[in-house]
């Protein structure tokens, strides 16, 4: 009787391999002595409960049947290992083909846009500085007294006429830029607040401002 019990207890231990549930059941059955370790035996209650306690208290799907069939158990283990290897290979391939996910792409694009905006703002600061220097140069040129213009004064007349044309063109473009800036700020403010029409910049008034801006920009472009 003991020989039969030992034969039954050693069979799951040898066939279970690295499976923790089968190994726990085999150890419990071996300690139980003369009790039969087969899952179908009536003396299996204590080894089975102890094995379940060691493995979290739950069986994998179909596992009780596999304990009676060592060959099927080994096939199941091999199938699970193949599935794990296949899934790991799929994940590695996915990472190689898609090194950046959607979030990384979005963040990279956002950072690029921020850099472009900062660069444009820096260029605008330089342009404003240049315009300020131009105003100083014009003030100096106009304030200087003309000495000995000559009988025709061709040089000075041509110089100041040309300077006048440039200033008028610059004023048109500055006025057009100011109109466009005011119109754009009103639109942005409207989108942010979402509280209905912005005073003076929607409906007919907004269309009038847009038409005026377009007309001034067209004149400035044609004059240039």
XYZ file of C-alpha atoms in Angstrom:
224
model
C 0.000 0.000 0.000
C 2.855 2.326 0.813
C 4.537 1.460 -2.473
C 1.426 2.374 -4.362
C 1.121 5.666 -2.476
C 4.747 6.586 -3.165
C 4.404 5.760 -6.833
C 1.426 8.040 -7.136
C 3.116 10.858 -5.191
C 6.346 10.753 -7.215
C 4.613 10.770 -10.582
C 3.157 14.345 -10.318
C 6.414 15.617 -8.793
C 8.505 14.337 -11.688
C 6.089 15.442 -14.405
C 5.191 18.833 -12.913
C 8.606 20.341 -13.635
C 8.544 23.984 -12.610
C 4.776 24.142 -12.066
C 4.264 25.353 -8.447
C 0.797 23.851 -8.006
C 1.780 20.342 -9.137
C 4.962 20.450 -7.085
C 3.061 21.563 -3.970
C 0.529 18.801 -4.399
C 3.282 16.198 -4.810
C 5.068 17.386 -1.670
C 1.833 17.413 0.313
C 0.929 13.915 -0.865
C 4.386 12.600 0.029
C 4.059 14.009 3.558
C 0.605 12.499 3.876
C 2.185 9.037 3.974
C -0.086 6.236 2.933
C -2.772 8.514 1.447
C -3.307 8.352 -2.302
C -2.061 11.548 -4.076
C -4.309 11.141 -7.129
C -6.853 14.033 -7.539
C -9.611 11.404 -7.924
C -8.758 9.609 -4.660
C -10.996 10.018 -1.635
C -7.976 10.707 0.603
C -6.927 13.749 -1.403
C -8.705 16.507 0.536
C -5.823 17.619 2.720
C -3.042 17.576 0.053
C -5.283 19.368 -2.404
C -6.235 22.160 0.006
C -2.620 22.616 1.067
C -1.483 22.811 -2.550
C -4.140 25.374 -3.341
C -3.068 27.432 -0.312
C 0.517 27.468 -1.576
C -0.511 28.672 -5.034
C -3.034 31.339 -4.111
C -6.117 29.141 -3.755
C -7.080 28.909 -7.435
C -6.526 26.411 -10.252
C -5.550 27.447 -13.770
C -8.181 26.568 -16.367
C -8.225 22.805 -16.952
C -5.415 22.167 -14.508
C -7.071 19.449 -12.361
C -7.497 17.308 -15.476
C -3.903 17.935 -16.527
C -2.597 16.532 -13.233
C -3.830 13.092 -14.316
C -2.060 13.420 -17.665
C 1.654 14.343 -17.322
C 2.175 14.423 -21.074
C -0.710 16.856 -21.558
C 0.627 18.968 -18.678
C 4.044 19.240 -20.317
C 2.405 20.182 -23.607
C 0.391 22.869 -21.835
C 3.515 24.290 -20.239
C 5.338 24.272 -23.586
C 2.372 26.000 -25.227
C 2.359 28.734 -22.579
C 6.098 29.269 -22.995
C 5.718 29.571 -26.784
C 2.924 32.087 -26.297
C 5.034 34.170 -23.903
C 7.995 34.161 -26.285
C 5.742 35.131 -29.200
C 4.215 38.004 -27.240
C 7.647 39.251 -26.131
C 8.883 39.160 -29.732
C 5.793 41.064 -30.878
C 6.349 43.774 -28.279
C 10.027 44.127 -29.251
C 9.073 44.443 -32.915
C 6.446 47.047 -32.075
C 8.988 49.129 -30.163
C 11.477 48.882 -33.031
C 8.936 49.943 -35.658
C 7.293 52.558 -33.443
C 10.026 54.040 -31.264
C 7.858 57.062 -30.449
C 4.262 56.817 -29.370
C 1.601 59.453 -30.080
C 2.338 61.340 -26.866
C 6.048 61.668 -27.653
C 5.291 62.891 -31.178
C 2.804 65.458 -29.872
C 5.224 66.739 -27.231
C 8.066 67.007 -29.744
C 5.877 68.954 -32.175
C 4.688 71.249 -29.391
C 8.249 72.024 -28.356
C 9.191 72.768 -31.966
C 6.257 75.184 -32.320
C 7.284 76.949 -29.109
C 10.824 77.385 -30.409
C 9.530 78.838 -33.692
C 7.276 81.272 -31.816
C 10.129 82.397 -29.564
C 12.334 82.954 -32.607
C 9.699 85.101 -34.295
C 9.214 87.144 -31.137
C 12.945 87.786 -30.966
C 12.963 88.920 -34.606
C 10.068 91.288 -33.880
C 12.003 92.826 -30.993
C 14.916 93.467 -33.333
C 12.595 95.031 -35.911
C 11.062 97.317 -33.290
C 14.539 98.358 -32.255
C 15.407 99.097 -35.882
C 12.254 101.188 -36.312
C 13.139 103.162 -33.195
C 16.619 103.836 -34.567
C 15.089 104.897 -37.899
C 12.915 107.451 -36.129
C 15.993 108.925 -34.490
C 17.833 109.115 -37.829
C 14.849 110.834 -39.459
C 14.637 113.370 -36.631
C 18.317 114.168 -37.051
C 18.019 114.536 -40.825
C 15.008 116.841 -40.579
C 16.490 118.934 -37.742
C 19.711 119.695 -39.580
C 19.730 123.093 -41.256
C 20.439 123.137 -44.980
C 23.422 125.354 -45.810
C 24.102 126.547 -49.353
C 21.471 124.491 -51.187
C 22.558 126.048 -54.492
C 20.409 127.650 -57.116
C 18.423 124.526 -57.930
C 18.760 122.672 -54.664
C 18.373 119.452 -56.645
C 20.210 117.239 -54.174
C 18.345 118.392 -51.078
C 14.972 118.488 -52.809
C 15.419 114.960 -54.114
C 16.652 113.734 -50.710
C 13.721 115.095 -48.726
C 11.134 114.073 -51.320
C 12.453 110.526 -51.271
C 12.524 110.527 -47.477
C 8.930 111.750 -47.408
C 7.782 108.937 -49.687
C 9.505 106.331 -47.531
C 7.970 107.741 -44.348
C 4.484 107.786 -45.895
C 4.882 104.193 -47.050
C 6.146 103.191 -43.619
C 3.205 104.936 -41.950
C 0.734 103.081 -44.162
C 2.269 99.766 -43.295
C 2.479 100.569 -39.607
C -1.183 101.615 -39.617
C -2.126 98.438 -41.460
C -0.171 96.333 -38.973
C -1.843 98.099 -36.048
C -5.305 97.480 -37.546
C -4.512 93.822 -38.145
C -3.121 93.445 -34.619
C -6.195 95.010 -33.061
C -8.514 92.806 -35.112
C -6.577 89.656 -34.236
C -6.534 90.461 -30.529
C -10.301 90.904 -30.582
C -10.793 87.488 -32.186
C -8.477 85.801 -29.695
C -10.216 87.527 -26.805
C -13.591 86.382 -28.096
C -12.457 82.765 -28.355
C -11.014 82.801 -24.865
C -13.955 84.405 -23.135
C -16.759 82.708 -25.136
C -19.173 85.238 -23.756
C -20.765 86.401 -26.959
C -19.788 89.235 -29.320
C -16.749 91.376 -28.631
C -17.623 95.059 -28.635
C -16.901 96.833 -31.882
C -15.236 93.899 -33.585
C -18.028 91.527 -34.635
C -20.802 91.631 -37.164
C -20.742 94.651 -39.459
C -18.053 96.377 -37.406
C -15.788 93.366 -37.605
C -16.304 93.075 -41.361
C -15.584 96.790 -41.795
C -12.337 96.481 -39.866
C -11.328 93.451 -41.903
C -12.070 95.243 -45.196
C -10.147 98.337 -44.067
C -7.183 96.225 -43.064
C -7.215 94.387 -46.386
C -7.428 97.686 -48.316
C -4.535 99.240 -46.401
C -2.348 96.179 -46.858
C -3.102 96.149 -50.586
C -2.135 99.818 -50.873
C 1.052 99.289 -48.937
C 2.012 96.330 -51.101
C 1.308 98.130 -54.367
C 3.159 101.215 -53.167
C 6.220 99.117 -52.278
